[in-house]
Amino acid sequence: AEATVIGTTFDSNGLGDGTAGKSDGIRIVGDGTLTVTDITISNSGLDGLGACCGTVPNKPVVNISGSTITGSGEDGLNFFDGAVATVSITTITGSGSDGIEAAGNSAGTEGPELTLTTVTISNNGANGMDIFDKTEKLTASDLTVDQNTFAGLNTGSMGDLAVLSSSFTNNGANGI
């Protein structure tokens, strides 16, 4: 299945009402492709956008371009267990936890693969990016990662990493 969302605003979704738990602004689970262009996601209860739970060859694929994710209760973008994501010309700021989190936690699944180009990640409550646990690959260029509470890019137990022509400044811990 494929879904495309263009020029749409998602504001204050997934906040819960006392009986329903908090959730994401947008979530894709299992196989399928989601393409979002020129969208704004703000003030989500948990993650701004999350993708998870794919297995070879049926991985969730997410393409994000020209978008803004701000004020998420947890992570701005969250990719787990096999998600493949391409993010370009996008700003992620003011998340309660990480700007971007990626990991492969479930047994028998591959970790996510991420390609980031011309992305600003700033003022998040934890790391700018937290990339760990079986993440297959992170390829990044032209990033601005600034003023995050902890590291600009925190990594551990992951595969290939390539960061080109990027700026890591004023983060509370390591740049990378």
XYZ file of N, CA and C in Angstrom:
528
model
N 0.843 -1.183 0.000
C 0.000 0.000 0.000
C 0.884 1.240 0.000
N 0.402 2.286 -0.644
C 1.123 3.557 -0.686
C 0.209 4.679 -0.248
N 0.773 5.643 0.484
C 0.017 6.820 0.904
C 0.880 8.044 0.685
N 0.271 9.127 0.201
C 0.964 10.391 -0.008
C 0.191 11.482 0.713
N 0.912 12.313 1.465
C 0.309 13.434 2.177
C 1.100 14.680 1.799
N 0.411 15.698 1.267
C 1.070 16.919 0.806
C 0.377 18.129 1.422
N 1.185 19.086 1.911
C 0.668 20.366 2.361
C -0.368 20.284 3.466
N -0.163 19.411 4.437
C -1.148 19.172 5.483
C -0.543 19.477 6.849
N -1.373 19.963 7.773
C -0.942 20.257 9.135
C -1.550 19.247 10.097
N -0.705 18.713 10.989
C -1.125 17.821 12.062
C -0.745 18.511 13.361
N -1.719 18.977 14.141
C -1.426 19.732 15.354
C -2.171 19.132 16.540
N -1.434 18.897 17.617
C -1.996 18.435 18.894
C -2.767 17.126 18.758
N -2.242 16.190 17.995
C -2.837 14.856 17.872
C -2.160 13.895 18.843
N -2.903 12.874 19.249
C -2.336 11.825 20.094
C -2.092 12.248 21.527
N -2.825 13.245 22.017
C -2.588 13.730 23.371
C -3.246 12.868 24.435
N -4.166 11.985 24.058
C -4.876 11.150 25.017
C -5.925 11.975 25.752
N -6.893 11.285 26.318
C -7.974 12.003 26.995
C -8.254 11.457 28.384
N -7.292 10.787 28.965
C -7.501 10.181 30.262
C -7.882 8.710 30.159
N -8.609 8.338 29.092
C -8.935 6.924 28.878
C -8.089 6.332 27.769
N -7.747 7.158 26.782
C -6.889 6.703 25.687
C -5.462 7.163 25.968
N -4.496 6.278 25.723
C -3.110 6.653 25.926
C -2.645 7.620 24.850
N -1.494 8.207 25.085
C -0.910 9.122 24.102
C -0.444 8.337 22.885
N -0.386 9.006 21.733
C 0.066 8.346 20.511
C 0.764 9.362 19.618
N 1.079 8.945 18.385
C 1.878 9.732 17.463
C 1.022 10.637 16.585
N 1.669 11.649 16.010
C 0.995 12.463 15.008
C 0.680 11.642 13.773
N 1.668 10.881 13.271
C 1.509 9.961 12.142
C 2.277 8.688 12.482
N 1.710 7.520 12.183
C 2.377 6.246 12.444
C 2.118 5.301 11.283
N 3.171 4.620 10.796
C 3.041 3.551 9.804
C 3.605 2.279 10.436
N 2.830 1.202 10.360
C 3.222 -0.077 10.954
C 3.176 -1.143 9.863
N 4.245 -1.904 9.724
C 4.301 -2.958 8.715
C 4.690 -2.414 7.359
N 4.476 -3.232 6.325
C 4.928 -2.836 4.994
C 4.018 -1.755 4.412
N 4.586 -1.022 3.483
C 3.873 0.069 2.829
C 4.812 1.254 2.680
N 4.397 2.216 1.876
C 5.200 3.406 1.631
C 4.386 4.637 1.979
N 4.981 5.507 2.770
C 4.371 6.783 3.121
C 5.281 7.892 2.615
N 4.738 8.789 1.794
C 5.481 9.946 1.306
C 4.783 11.200 1.805
N 5.519 12.029 2.546
C 4.970 13.287 3.041
C 5.823 14.438 2.528
N 5.152 15.476 2.043
C 5.835 16.635 1.472
C 5.157 17.901 1.980
N 5.969 18.847 2.422
C 5.467 20.149 2.872
C 4.384 20.001 3.933
N 4.655 19.168 4.942
C 3.700 19.027 6.042
C 4.274 19.643 7.311
N 3.405 19.920 8.265
C 3.798 20.381 9.591
C 3.155 19.453 10.607
N 3.991 18.903 11.493
C 3.507 18.093 12.603
C 3.942 18.810 13.874
N 2.971 19.196 14.714
C 3.335 19.897 15.938
C 2.551 19.370 17.130
N 3.237 19.359 18.265
C 2.630 19.049 19.561
C 1.965 17.677 19.632
N 2.592 16.652 19.060
C 2.064 15.284 19.139
C 2.264 14.729 20.545
N 1.356 13.851 20.982
C 1.459 13.263 22.310
C 2.720 12.448 22.512
N 3.090 11.634 21.539
C 4.333 10.863 21.601
C 5.255 11.340 20.476
N 5.473 10.498 19.450
C 6.375 10.865 18.357
C 5.631 11.683 17.302
N 6.356 12.575 16.657
C 5.747 13.307 15.552
C 5.365 12.366 14.431
N 6.328 11.544 13.993
C 6.079 10.530 12.966
C 6.882 9.299 13.331
N 6.227 8.144 13.297
C 6.904 6.899 13.618
C 6.640 5.839 12.567
N 7.634 4.975 12.347
C 7.488 3.845 11.417
C 8.171 2.644 12.050
N 7.481 1.496 11.995
C 8.078 0.316 12.617
C 7.556 -0.988 12.019
N 8.175 -2.023 12.474
C 7.660 -3.386 12.414
C 7.652 -4.001 11.026
N 8.721 -3.854 10.291
C 8.824 -4.492 8.991
C 9.808 -5.634 9.010
N 9.612 -6.577 8.118
C 10.557 -7.670 7.939
C 10.876 -7.776 6.452
N 12.040 -8.308 6.145
C 12.461 -8.449 4.755
C 11.480 -9.368 4.045
N 10.988 -9.060 2.872
C 11.265 -7.858 2.086
C 10.222 -6.758 2.296
N 9.377 -6.888 3.303
C 8.246 -5.983 3.493
C 8.513 -4.930 4.569
N 9.400 -4.018 4.292
C 9.748 -2.980 5.255
C 8.877 -1.741 5.041
N 8.532 -1.041 6.126
C 7.873 0.244 5.936
C 8.876 1.246 5.354
N 8.447 1.998 4.356
C 9.298 2.994 3.704
C 8.663 4.364 3.932
N 9.460 5.317 4.410
C 8.972 6.665 4.674
C 9.867 7.657 3.943
N 9.250 8.562 3.178
C 9.949 9.638 2.487
C 9.374 10.954 3.004
N 10.235 11.798 3.578
C 9.802 13.074 4.150
C 10.593 14.175 3.463
N 9.901 15.201 2.963
C 10.578 16.306 2.294
C 9.880 17.621 2.597
N 10.682 18.669 2.806
C 10.150 20.013 2.957
C 9.203 20.179 4.121
N 9.468 19.495 5.232
C 8.506 19.453 6.322
C 9.097 19.972 7.633
N 8.209 20.224 8.607
C 8.597 20.697 9.929
C 7.916 19.836 10.976
N 8.727 19.333 11.927
C 8.210 18.552 13.045
C 8.666 19.267 14.309
N 7.714 19.709 15.129
C 8.067 20.505 16.301
C 7.203 20.151 17.510
N 7.822 20.179 18.683
C 7.104 20.029 19.932
C 6.521 18.656 20.211
N 7.112 17.594 19.665
C 6.614 16.233 19.939
C 6.872 15.879 21.399
N 5.935 15.138 22.011
C 6.091 14.741 23.403
C 7.274 13.821 23.632
N 7.583 12.976 22.683
C 8.747 12.082 22.747
C 9.719 12.458 21.624
N 9.857 11.593 20.601
C 10.802 11.836 19.504
C 10.115 12.563 18.349
N 10.871 13.400 17.649
C 10.323 14.023 16.446
C 10.039 12.973 15.388
N 11.058 12.159 15.079
C 10.923 11.029 14.146
C 11.433 9.784 14.858
N 10.718 8.666 14.706
C 11.071 7.442 15.395
C 10.963 6.283 14.398
N 12.106 5.617 14.140
C 12.149 4.525 13.167
C 12.684 3.268 13.845
N 11.877 2.177 13.826
C 12.257 0.935 14.491
C 12.056 -0.250 13.560
N 12.778 -1.310 13.856
C 12.556 -2.643 13.295
C 12.294 -2.659 11.796
N 13.301 -2.289 11.028
C 13.237 -2.480 9.588
C 12.760 -1.301 8.775
N 12.401 -0.198 9.394
C 11.939 0.966 8.630
C 13.067 1.512 7.757
N 12.708 1.970 6.571
C 13.646 2.621 5.660
C 13.150 4.049 5.479
N 13.992 5.025 5.819
C 13.534 6.415 5.789
C 14.502 7.299 5.028
N 13.930 8.189 4.209
C 14.683 9.241 3.533
C 14.068 10.568 3.964
N 14.884 11.431 4.567
C 14.404 12.712 5.077
C 15.249 13.807 4.440
N 14.584 14.796 3.806
C 15.322 15.885 3.175
C 14.606 17.220 3.396
N 15.399 18.268 3.452
C 14.923 19.648 3.568
C 13.836 19.738 4.644
N 14.186 19.280 5.850
C 13.218 19.172 6.942
C 13.834 19.694 8.233
N 12.994 20.276 9.100
C 13.409 20.775 10.406
C 12.700 19.982 11.491
N 13.491 19.542 12.485
C 12.961 18.801 13.632
C 13.445 19.533 14.880
N 12.507 20.082 15.658
C 12.908 20.905 16.789
C 11.936 20.771 17.957
N 12.470 20.943 19.156
C 11.650 21.029 20.355
C 10.977 19.752 20.804
N 11.516 18.591 20.440
C 10.934 17.319 20.893
C 11.274 17.098 22.364
N 10.392 16.399 23.086
C 10.636 16.113 24.498
C 11.803 15.174 24.728
N 12.103 14.323 23.756
C 13.226 13.399 23.850
C 14.167 13.655 22.663
N 14.371 12.661 21.791
C 15.311 12.808 20.673
C 14.652 13.446 19.458
N 15.444 14.178 18.677
C 14.946 14.674 17.399
C 14.630 13.509 16.474
N 15.589 12.590 16.336
C 15.402 11.353 15.566
C 15.919 10.193 16.407
N 15.104 9.149 16.540
C 15.549 7.922 17.195
C 15.371 6.772 16.213
N 16.382 5.898 16.139
C 16.319 4.733 15.256
C 16.959 3.548 15.955
N 16.281 2.395 15.899
C 16.813 1.181 16.511
C 16.100 -0.038 15.948
N 16.706 -1.188 16.137
C 16.092 -2.452 15.766
C 16.007 -3.322 17.000
N 14.922 -3.251 17.699
C 14.814 -3.911 19.000
C 14.298 -5.334 18.965
N 13.420 -5.668 18.056
C 12.753 -6.970 18.091
C 13.629 -8.077 17.516
N 13.567 -9.237 18.128
C 14.335 -10.384 17.647
C 13.876 -10.767 16.247
N 14.834 -11.079 15.387
C 14.515 -11.534 14.043
C 14.197 -10.428 13.058
N 14.341 -9.179 13.455
C 14.104 -8.080 12.521
C 15.407 -7.353 12.237
N 15.452 -6.728 11.083
C 16.587 -5.882 10.756
C 16.351 -4.503 11.337
N 17.426 -3.787 11.561
C 17.295 -2.421 12.027
C 16.947 -1.495 10.877
N 16.648 -0.241 11.208
C 16.289 0.729 10.173
C 17.485 1.182 9.342
N 17.173 1.777 8.192
C 18.164 2.414 7.326
C 17.709 3.850 7.117
N 18.612 4.812 7.332
C 18.247 6.229 7.243
C 19.156 6.975 6.282
N 18.546 7.844 5.472
C 19.277 8.788 4.634
C 18.736 10.171 4.953
N 19.612 11.058 5.415
C 19.223 12.409 5.805
C 20.002 13.419 4.971
N 19.310 14.360 4.340
C 19.950 15.380 3.515
C 19.304 16.733 3.792
N 20.117 17.711 4.149
C 19.661 19.072 4.436
C 18.557 19.043 5.493
N 18.951 18.583 6.690
C 18.028 18.470 7.820
C 18.588 19.283 8.985
N 17.723 20.059 9.633
C 18.068 20.803 10.844
C 17.425 20.102 12.028
N 18.257 19.792 13.038
C 17.792 19.084 14.231
C 18.272 19.886 15.432
N 17.327 20.548 16.135
C 17.762 21.466 17.178
C 16.798 21.515 18.364
N 17.366 21.925 19.498
C 16.600 22.204 20.712
C 15.710 21.047 21.161
N 16.224 19.830 21.069
C 15.471 18.660 21.520
C 15.873 18.311 22.951
N 14.958 17.684 23.703
C 15.151 17.433 25.129
C 16.173 16.377 25.473
N 16.598 15.580 24.527
C 17.653 14.584 24.749
C 18.699 14.763 23.636
N 18.906 13.748 22.801
C 19.888 13.821 21.717
C 19.261 14.400 20.453
N 20.090 15.018 19.632
C 19.606 15.396 18.311
C 19.197 14.139 17.555
N 20.099 13.146 17.544
C 19.825 11.843 16.941
C 20.335 10.760 17.873
N 19.530 9.747 18.119
C 19.923 8.594 18.917
C 19.769 7.372 18.010
N 20.896 6.875 17.494
C 20.911 5.825 16.476
C 21.647 4.626 17.072
N 20.921 3.501 17.308
C 21.519 2.399 18.053
C 20.854 1.069 17.709
N 21.223 0.008 18.445
C 20.642 -1.335 18.375
C 20.273 -1.801 16.974
N 21.238 -2.276 16.250
C 21.024 -2.914 14.953
C 20.603 -1.965 13.831
N 20.720 -0.663 14.012
C 20.451 0.219 12.880
C 21.442 -0.148 11.789
N 20.933 -0.451 10.595
C 21.761 -0.951 9.504
C 22.678 0.125 8.934
N 22.128 1.328 8.719
C 22.909 2.340 8.018
C 22.346 3.732 8.290
N 23.248 4.698 8.498
C 22.902 6.114 8.534
C 23.819 6.830 7.560
N 23.221 7.449 6.546
C 23.953 8.267 5.589
C 23.388 9.671 5.705
N 24.243 10.637 6.042
C 23.755 11.992 6.297
C 24.671 13.021 5.656
N 24.060 14.078 5.102
C 24.843 15.192 4.568
C 24.080 16.488 4.765
N 24.847 17.556 4.903
C 24.299 18.901 5.059
C 23.326 18.989 6.232
N 23.742 18.419 7.379
C 22.940 18.504 8.594
C 23.366 19.719 9.407
N 22.417 20.314 10.111
C 22.691 21.292 11.147
C 22.099 20.720 12.425
N 22.970 20.348 13.361
C 22.545 19.710 14.603
C 23.035 20.605 15.736
N 22.086 21.289 16.404
C 22.465 22.401 17.271
C 21.589 22.453 18.523
N 22.210 22.738 19.638
C 21.545 23.046 20.906
C 20.602 21.954 21.394
N 21.014 20.705 21.247
C 20.266 19.601 21.828
C 20.785 19.363 23.245
N 19.932 18.896 24.150
C 20.307 18.775 25.560
C 21.498 17.849 25.754
N 21.540 16.721 25.050
C 22.656 15.792 25.174
C 23.485 15.828 23.885
N 23.819 14.677 23.308
C 24.690 14.617 22.132
C 23.965 15.074 20.862
N 24.747 15.577 19.932
C 24.195 15.859 18.609
C 23.803 14.562 17.927
N 24.719 13.574 17.945
C 24.469 12.232 17.404
C 25.031 11.220 18.379
N 24.161 10.455 19.004
C 24.541 9.386 19.917
C 24.411 8.065 19.161
N 25.473 7.275 19.119
C 25.428 6.004 18.386
C 25.906 4.854 19.267
N 25.467 3.661 18.906
C 25.940 2.461 19.582
C 25.348 1.232 18.926
N 26.144 0.192 18.771
C 25.701 -1.088 18.215
C 24.973 -0.920 16.889
N 25.570 -0.156 15.989
C 24.938 0.056 14.688
C 25.888 -0.315 13.572
N 25.373 -0.302 12.355
C 26.154 -0.638 11.171
C 26.897 0.566 10.617
N 26.779 0.798 9.320
C 27.540 1.826 8.624
C 27.065 3.233 8.974
N 28.039 4.139 9.106
C 27.758 5.533 9.416
C 28.571 6.420 8.491
N 27.906 7.344 7.797
C 28.591 8.339 6.959
C 27.920 9.683 7.197
N 28.707 10.651 7.677
C 28.210 12.014 7.893
C 29.128 12.946 7.122
N 28.545 13.705 6.180
C 29.320 14.573 5.302
C 28.830 16.015 5.391
N 29.734 16.971 5.305
C 29.416 18.399 5.176
C 28.318 18.851 6.130
N 28.500 18.578 7.415
C 27.479 18.877 8.413
C 28.051 19.699 9.551
N 27.175 20.302 10.355
C 27.563 21.144 11.471
C 26.924 20.626 12.757
N 27.756 20.367 13.774
C 27.295 19.962 15.099
C 27.805 21.009 16.078
N 26.910 21.843 16.626
C 27.335 22.934 17.498
C 26.443 23.054 18.728
N 27.043 23.468 19.817
C 26.325 23.827 21.042
C 25.414 22.732 21.587
N 25.774 21.473 21.374
C 25.032 20.378 21.971
C 25.571 20.137 23.383
N 24.729 19.625 24.303
C 25.128 19.486 25.701
C 26.186 18.447 25.956
N 26.349 17.470 25.067
C 27.369 16.439 25.193
C 28.175 16.407 23.885
N 28.613 15.237 23.459
C 29.418 15.110 22.244
C 28.663 15.623 21.021
N 29.434 16.138 20.054
C 28.846 16.397 18.743
C 28.397 15.067 18.156
N 29.357 14.120 18.066
C 29.065 12.731 17.676
C 29.729 11.835 18.702
